[in-house]
Amino acid sequence: MTQAAAIEFDHVAYGVGDLSAEFSFSRAPGSVTAILGPSGAGKSTLLNLAAGFLAPRTGRILINGKPVNDLPPPERGVSMVFQDNNLFAHLDIRTNIGLGLDPALRLDAGGWRQVETALDRVGLAGFGKRQPASLSGGERQRVALARAFVRRRPLLLLDEPFDGLGPGLAADMLGLMLEIRAEVGATVLMVTHDPDEARAAADQILLVSKGQIAADAAAAGFFERHDLPELEAYLGRRPQP
Amino acid sequence: MLTRSEHRASRAVGVAALVLIGLALAAPVSVLVSQGAGSGLAGTQGDYLLRITRFTLLQAGLSTLLSVALAVPLARSLARRPSFKGRRWLINLFAVPLALPPLVAALGLLEVWGRNGVANNGLALFGLETPFSIYGLSGILIAHVFFNMPLAARLILPGLERLPPEYWKTAANLGMGGLSLFRLVEWPAMRRSAGGAAGLVFMLCATSFTLVLVLGGGPAATTLEVAIYQALRFDFDPGRAVLLSAIQIGLTLAVMLGLRLISLPTEAGDTKGGATDRPDVARGWRALPDALLIAAAGAFVGAPLVAVIVSGLAADLGRLLSDAQFWRAAGTSLMIGLAAATVSVSLAGLMVRARYSVGEPPASVWLSLLSGLSAAAGSLTLLVPPVVLGAGWFLMLGGGAGQLLAPLSVIVLINALMALPFVIRVIEPAHASAMERNGRLALSLGITGFNRIRQIDIPAMLAPLATGFVFAVALSLGDLGAIALFGSDRIVTLPWLLYQKLGSYRTADAAGLALLLGAATMVLMIIADRLGARLGPASWAGRHQP
């Protein structure tokens, strides 16, 4: 592979004792990876390490071939979408998106036009002056995607972003996310606990268990495999006779 | 759930309690009014009144401005650093000034900021000739900031800590700098509680008596409350006291109406500490500004407390403890405190019961009047500050000189009324949940009337009643307002004794007394707090000592 990996974890260790974790993996640009595993396995820890919210004990994190261990979160070229509270509840929708363009909100007319375009892109044209509380959960997540859209960062981290939206809405949102990813050309790491979501959106899987990567494999056919005890346990399947 | 006769009895005693409170408030006020109507307003007196009123507003305004302006960055720094060593300890320390008798705290402030205090000696090292004076406006401001800045910080902090952790991650991810984060996220989260804190602090400072009495004084730095005291105790000019009282009542009424408009924050210091990591905040040497601010605030609040302990221990405590005068004062204080707490808890209990009996919504105009008045009774005692209340009784008793029982009763009554709003706030929710739990059962077992009160209701509410009682004792123990008017050779309480020692420059004795009084009050407050904590934060958090 001549091209640098979009993201690489090189023996990245975090924490000590029961809460410790160690990850090594790398992903090519433009790939979509679903991160699966039981709760408490360290999925969010992995994303928080990549985003720079947590500092590793040892090991190197590289984004586009560049070590980022010492870079603060905003300089890592990362956008992040959480399950909840992505929007500042007291700021209107356009302000929430505008902050993605300039964190001090110094936007010229062109900047605000970009915000309107992004709103239009996620199907919320005309919602700019509304408050987050007046939107449904799905609409709020669309706004979060619109903010990631205007930011155009090479790495998109999603922490169970469509959890609790219901299957139909989650599938719509997943589609929207994939379109935006394609337009921005971003690499995606997506934590999910829904195998269907992983199947539908991801081309690769990271199965995390007890702070370790138990499986790093292609998504195609992954859930049909029976050689991984962690996967059997995670899916609650009985061992094959 | 009460029987018919229990309802009748509850309402009857509720009305009786209301009448008693009403008389205790209305009698002195009506005396003030009727006396005031007789006394004319001389031209020079108009100037005097205007000056006193202006200074009262000025010092309260400046105190509020300083307290809140310092509390906002302090709360922000504390929220930014959720997990340093000693954080919980520091936030608990911030609750101490309000629990301490103001006179004891004033003594600590004198040790630190006084002519020969730590601060002036420090300034002298830098070659500053003129010592900084704690007497006058500057001293009043330091004292009010000492009392209210920690309170305001404790009221503002939860607003920040309640924000979801994703906010800080998003802020870090987007790269929001300190300034835009403050403008767009932190300040909007603090604005409400900062406004409420400002209103509360203004109210406390506009009616502050002890601190101004000790640190202010002189015609240039006198507030309405102190001027009332001086008019009665030194000049025996009832007319002036009456006018001052009227202005004070009008002022507190205006402030209270204003406070209605901005909602008061109630959850003081309900802090998680360490729960939310702050990835948006820089570590290493860039934590220095926060660390310096937090350390300075800790030193500012802690130093006077340490000074009280150090100078108190340096005093001849053995001699003080073998002094008959001390034990007489302690006995009088304890007696007044126990009596005031008994009256306060009884009145609160009766009114809470009556309000419960009336129910929601009240069934008739008459009942809604009873319910509304009982609810207002608590606030009414804030409306008429202790010194104003005392002034009315003082005039009614003709100064109370040479009498014993009447002034003592008035002191007990004033102290009881002072504690009433806080006692009601502790008892009411506990009573509601106890009735919820036991009401139907008691009724189905046929346990009614006095039997029920004795065997079910009081045992079920022992903890909240005890909390209210201990709190009322502590409040009364530290009070200087009522005793300042009625204190005499025959009626000496611990704060009054302390004030006399301070006035006659027996500083070592004063320091020892302050330590003993402060320790006693703190122990009681901690007991009340512990008992209250068992009731759950909702019922107990947000008490404020006037």
CSV table of C-alpha atoms in Angstrom, one decimal, chain B residues 58-314:
chain,number,residue,atom,x,y,z
B,58,LEU,CA,-24.5,51.8,47.3
B,59,GLN,CA,-22.8,49.2,49.5
B,60,ALA,CA,-25.3,46.5,48.7
B,61,GLY,CA,-25.0,47.3,45.0
B,62,LEU,CA,-21.2,47.2,45.0
B,63,SER,CA,-21.1,44.1,47.2
B,64,THR,CA,-23.4,42.3,44.8
B,65,LEU,CA,-21.4,43.5,41.8
B,66,LEU,CA,-18.1,42.4,43.3
B,67,SER,CA,-19.4,39.1,44.7
B,68,VAL,CA,-21.1,38.0,41.4
B,69,ALA,CA,-18.3,39.4,39.2
B,70,LEU,CA,-15.8,37.3,41.1
B,71,ALA,CA,-18.1,34.2,41.5
B,72,VAL,CA,-18.7,33.9,37.7
B,73,PRO,CA,-15.0,33.3,36.7
B,74,LEU,CA,-14.5,31.3,39.9
B,75,ALA,CA,-17.4,28.9,39.1
B,76,ARG,CA,-16.1,28.7,35.5
B,77,SER,CA,-12.6,27.7,36.7
B,78,LEU,CA,-14.1,25.2,39.1
B,79,ALA,CA,-16.2,23.7,36.3
B,80,ARG,CA,-13.2,23.6,34.0
B,81,ARG,CA,-11.2,21.6,36.6
B,82,PRO,CA,-13.6,18.9,37.8
B,83,SER,CA,-11.1,16.6,39.5
B,84,PHE,CA,-8.3,18.2,41.3
B,85,LYS,CA,-7.3,17.1,44.8
B,86,GLY,CA,-9.3,18.9,47.5
B,87,ARG,CA,-12.0,20.2,45.2
B,88,ARG,CA,-14.9,18.8,47.3
B,89,TRP,CA,-13.2,20.1,50.4
B,90,LEU,CA,-12.9,23.5,48.9
B,91,ILE,CA,-16.6,23.6,47.8
B,92,ASN,CA,-17.6,22.6,51.3
B,93,LEU,CA,-15.3,25.4,52.6
B,94,PHE,CA,-17.4,27.8,50.5
B,95,ALA,CA,-20.5,26.9,52.6
B,96,VAL,CA,-18.8,27.8,55.9
B,97,PRO,CA,-19.1,31.6,55.8
B,98,LEU,CA,-22.9,31.6,55.7
B,99,ALA,CA,-23.1,29.1,58.5
B,100,LEU,CA,-20.8,31.1,60.8
B,101,PRO,CA,-22.1,33.9,63.1
B,102,PRO,CA,-21.4,37.1,61.2
B,103,LEU,CA,-19.6,38.5,64.3
B,104,VAL,CA,-17.2,35.6,64.4
B,105,ALA,CA,-16.4,36.0,60.7
B,106,ALA,CA,-16.0,39.7,61.2
B,107,LEU,CA,-13.3,39.0,63.8
B,108,GLY,CA,-11.5,36.7,61.4
B,109,LEU,CA,-11.7,39.4,58.7
B,110,LEU,CA,-10.2,41.9,61.2
B,111,GLU,CA,-7.3,39.5,61.9
B,112,VAL,CA,-6.5,39.2,58.2
B,113,TRP,CA,-7.4,42.7,56.8
B,114,GLY,CA,-7.2,44.8,59.9
B,115,ARG,CA,-4.6,47.4,60.8
B,116,ASN,CA,-2.1,44.8,62.1
B,117,GLY,CA,-3.5,42.0,59.9
B,118,VAL,CA,-1.8,39.7,57.5
B,119,ALA,CA,-2.7,41.8,54.5
B,120,ASN,CA,-1.4,45.1,55.8
B,121,ASN,CA,1.8,43.5,57.0
B,122,GLY,CA,2.3,42.0,53.6
B,123,LEU,CA,1.7,45.4,52.0
B,124,ALA,CA,4.2,47.0,54.4
B,125,LEU,CA,6.8,44.6,53.1
B,126,PHE,CA,6.4,46.1,49.7
B,127,GLY,CA,7.0,49.5,51.2
B,128,LEU,CA,3.4,50.8,51.2
B,129,GLU,CA,3.2,53.3,53.9
B,130,THR,CA,-0.5,54.1,54.5
B,131,PRO,CA,-2.1,51.0,55.8
B,132,PHE,CA,-5.2,49.8,54.1
B,133,SER,CA,-8.2,50.4,56.4
B,134,ILE,CA,-10.8,47.7,56.9
B,135,TYR,CA,-13.2,50.2,58.5
B,136,GLY,CA,-15.7,51.9,56.3
B,137,LEU,CA,-16.9,51.0,52.8
B,138,SER,CA,-13.8,48.9,51.9
B,139,GLY,CA,-14.2,46.7,55.0
B,140,ILE,CA,-17.9,46.3,54.4
B,141,LEU,CA,-17.3,45.3,50.9
B,142,ILE,CA,-14.6,42.8,51.8
B,143,ALA,CA,-16.8,41.3,54.4
B,144,HIS,CA,-19.8,41.0,52.1
B,145,VAL,CA,-17.7,39.5,49.4
B,146,PHE,CA,-16.3,37.0,51.9
B,147,PHE,CA,-19.9,36.0,52.8
B,148,ASN,CA,-21.5,36.1,49.4
B,149,MET,CA,-18.9,35.4,46.7
B,150,PRO,CA,-18.7,31.7,47.9
B,151,LEU,CA,-22.5,31.5,48.1
B,152,ALA,CA,-22.8,32.9,44.5
B,153,ALA,CA,-20.2,30.5,43.2
B,154,ARG,CA,-22.0,27.6,44.8
B,155,LEU,CA,-25.2,28.7,43.2
B,156,ILE,CA,-23.7,29.2,39.8
B,157,LEU,CA,-21.5,26.1,39.5
B,158,PRO,CA,-24.3,23.5,39.2
B,159,GLY,CA,-25.6,25.3,36.1
B,160,LEU,CA,-22.3,24.6,34.4
B,161,GLU,CA,-21.9,21.1,35.8
B,162,ARG,CA,-25.4,20.1,34.6
B,163,LEU,CA,-24.4,20.6,30.9
B,164,PRO,CA,-24.0,17.3,29.1
B,165,PRO,CA,-20.4,16.0,28.6
B,166,GLU,CA,-20.9,16.0,24.9
B,167,TYR,CA,-20.9,19.8,25.0
B,168,TRP,CA,-17.3,19.9,26.1
B,169,LYS,CA,-16.3,17.3,23.5
B,170,THR,CA,-18.1,19.2,20.8
B,171,ALA,CA,-16.4,22.4,21.9
B,172,ALA,CA,-13.0,20.6,21.8
B,173,ASN,CA,-13.8,19.0,18.5
B,174,LEU,CA,-14.8,22.3,16.9
B,175,GLY,CA,-11.9,24.2,18.5
B,176,MET,CA,-14.0,26.7,20.4
B,177,GLY,CA,-11.6,29.0,22.3
B,178,GLY,CA,-12.0,30.2,25.8
B,179,LEU,CA,-13.7,33.4,24.9
B,180,SER,CA,-16.2,32.1,22.4
B,181,LEU,CA,-16.9,29.1,24.6
B,182,PHE,CA,-17.7,31.5,27.5
B,183,ARG,CA,-19.8,33.7,25.2
B,184,LEU,CA,-21.7,31.0,23.5
B,185,VAL,CA,-21.9,28.1,26.0
B,186,GLU,CA,-20.8,28.9,29.5
B,187,TRP,CA,-22.3,32.3,30.1
B,188,PRO,CA,-25.8,31.3,28.8
B,189,ALA,CA,-25.6,28.3,31.3
B,190,MET,CA,-24.7,30.6,34.1
B,191,ARG,CA,-26.8,33.6,33.3
B,192,ARG,CA,-30.0,32.5,35.1
B,193,SER,CA,-28.3,31.4,38.3
B,194,ALA,CA,-26.0,34.4,38.3
B,195,GLY,CA,-29.0,36.7,38.1
B,196,GLY,CA,-30.8,34.9,40.9
B,197,ALA,CA,-27.6,34.9,43.0
B,198,ALA,CA,-27.2,38.6,42.4
B,199,GLY,CA,-30.8,39.3,43.6
B,200,LEU,CA,-30.3,37.1,46.7
B,201,VAL,CA,-26.9,38.7,47.5
B,202,PHE,CA,-28.4,42.2,47.1
B,203,MET,CA,-31.1,41.3,49.6
B,204,LEU,CA,-28.7,39.9,52.1
B,205,CYS,CA,-26.4,42.9,51.8
B,206,ALA,CA,-29.2,45.5,52.0
B,207,THR,CA,-30.3,44.0,55.3
B,208,SER,CA,-26.9,43.2,56.7
B,209,PHE,CA,-26.5,44.4,60.3
B,210,THR,CA,-23.7,42.8,62.2
B,211,LEU,CA,-20.9,43.3,59.6
B,212,VAL,CA,-21.8,47.0,59.1
B,213,LEU,CA,-22.0,47.5,62.8
B,214,VAL,CA,-18.5,46.1,63.4
B,215,LEU,CA,-16.7,47.2,60.2
B,216,GLY,CA,-18.7,50.3,59.2
B,217,GLY,CA,-19.8,52.8,61.8
B,218,GLY,CA,-19.2,56.4,61.6
B,219,PRO,CA,-21.6,58.7,59.8
B,220,ALA,CA,-20.1,58.0,56.4
B,221,ALA,CA,-20.5,54.3,56.5
B,222,THR,CA,-23.8,53.5,58.1
B,223,THR,CA,-26.7,51.5,56.7
B,224,LEU,CA,-30.4,51.7,57.6
B,225,GLU,CA,-30.3,48.8,60.0
B,226,VAL,CA,-27.3,50.1,61.9
B,227,ALA,CA,-28.8,53.6,61.9
B,228,ILE,CA,-32.1,52.2,63.4
B,229,TYR,CA,-30.0,50.6,66.1
B,230,GLN,CA,-28.1,53.8,66.8
B,231,ALA,CA,-31.2,55.9,66.8
B,232,LEU,CA,-32.8,53.7,69.5
B,233,ARG,CA,-29.8,52.7,71.6
B,234,PHE,CA,-27.7,55.9,71.6
B,235,ASP,CA,-29.8,58.9,70.6
B,236,PHE,CA,-33.2,57.6,71.7
B,237,ASP,CA,-34.8,59.2,68.7
B,238,PRO,CA,-37.8,57.0,68.1
B,239,GLY,CA,-39.0,59.3,65.3
B,240,ARG,CA,-35.9,58.7,63.3
B,241,ALA,CA,-35.9,55.0,64.0
B,242,VAL,CA,-39.4,54.9,62.7
B,243,LEU,CA,-38.6,56.7,59.5
B,244,LEU,CA,-35.5,54.5,58.9
B,245,SER,CA,-37.6,51.4,59.5
B,246,ALA,CA,-40.2,52.5,57.0
B,247,ILE,CA,-37.5,53.1,54.4
B,248,GLN,CA,-36.0,49.7,55.2
B,249,ILE,CA,-39.3,47.9,54.8
B,250,GLY,CA,-40.0,49.7,51.6
B,251,LEU,CA,-36.6,48.8,50.3
B,252,THR,CA,-36.8,45.1,51.2
B,253,LEU,CA,-40.3,45.0,49.8
B,254,ALA,CA,-39.1,46.4,46.5
B,255,VAL,CA,-36.2,44.0,46.4
B,256,MET,CA,-38.4,41.0,47.2
B,257,LEU,CA,-40.8,42.0,44.4
B,258,GLY,CA,-37.9,42.2,42.1
B,259,LEU,CA,-36.7,38.8,43.2
B,260,ARG,CA,-40.1,37.4,42.3
B,261,LEU,CA,-39.3,38.4,38.7
B,262,ILE,CA,-35.9,36.6,38.5
B,263,SER,CA,-36.3,33.1,39.8
B,264,LEU,CA,-34.0,32.2,42.6
B,265,PRO,CA,-31.6,29.3,42.1
B,266,THR,CA,-32.1,26.7,44.7
B,267,GLU,CA,-29.6,23.9,44.3
B,268,ALA,CA,-26.6,25.3,46.0
B,269,GLY,CA,-23.4,23.4,45.7
B,270,ASP,CA,-25.0,20.2,44.4
B,271,THR,CA,-21.8,19.3,42.7
B,272,LYS,CA,-20.7,16.0,41.1
B,273,GLY,CA,-17.0,16.7,41.0
B,274,GLY,CA,-14.9,14.7,38.6
B,275,ALA,CA,-17.9,13.3,36.7
B,276,THR,CA,-17.4,15.2,33.6
B,277,ASP,CA,-14.0,15.3,32.0
B,278,ARG,CA,-13.2,18.5,30.1
B,279,PRO,CA,-11.3,17.7,26.9
B,280,ASP,CA,-11.7,21.3,25.8
B,281,VAL,CA,-9.5,22.5,28.6
B,282,ALA,CA,-5.8,22.7,28.3
B,283,ARG,CA,-3.6,21.0,30.9
B,284,GLY,CA,0.0,21.6,32.1
B,285,TRP,CA,1.1,25.1,32.6
B,286,ARG,CA,-1.9,26.5,30.8
B,287,ALA,CA,-4.0,25.4,33.8
B,288,LEU,CA,-2.2,28.1,35.8
B,289,PRO,CA,-4.8,30.9,35.5
B,290,ASP,CA,-7.5,28.5,36.8
B,291,ALA,CA,-5.3,27.2,39.5
B,292,LEU,CA,-4.3,30.7,40.6
B,293,LEU,CA,-7.9,31.9,40.7
B,294,ILE,CA,-9.1,28.9,42.7
B,295,ALA,CA,-6.2,29.1,45.1
B,296,ALA,CA,-6.8,32.9,45.6
B,297,ALA,CA,-10.5,32.3,46.3
B,298,GLY,CA,-9.6,29.4,48.7
B,299,ALA,CA,-7.1,31.7,50.5
B,300,PHE,CA,-9.6,34.6,50.6
B,301,VAL,CA,-12.3,32.4,52.2
B,302,GLY,CA,-10.0,30.2,54.3
B,303,ALA,CA,-7.7,32.8,55.8
B,304,PRO,CA,-10.2,34.5,58.1
B,305,LEU,CA,-11.4,31.1,59.3
B,306,VAL,CA,-7.9,30.0,60.0
B,307,ALA,CA,-7.3,33.4,61.7
B,308,VAL,CA,-10.3,32.7,64.0
B,309,ILE,CA,-8.9,29.4,65.0
B,310,VAL,CA,-5.3,30.5,65.4
B,311,SER,CA,-6.0,33.6,67.5
B,312,GLY,CA,-8.7,31.8,69.4
B,313,LEU,CA,-6.3,29.1,70.4
B,314,ALA,CA,-3.7,31.7,71.4
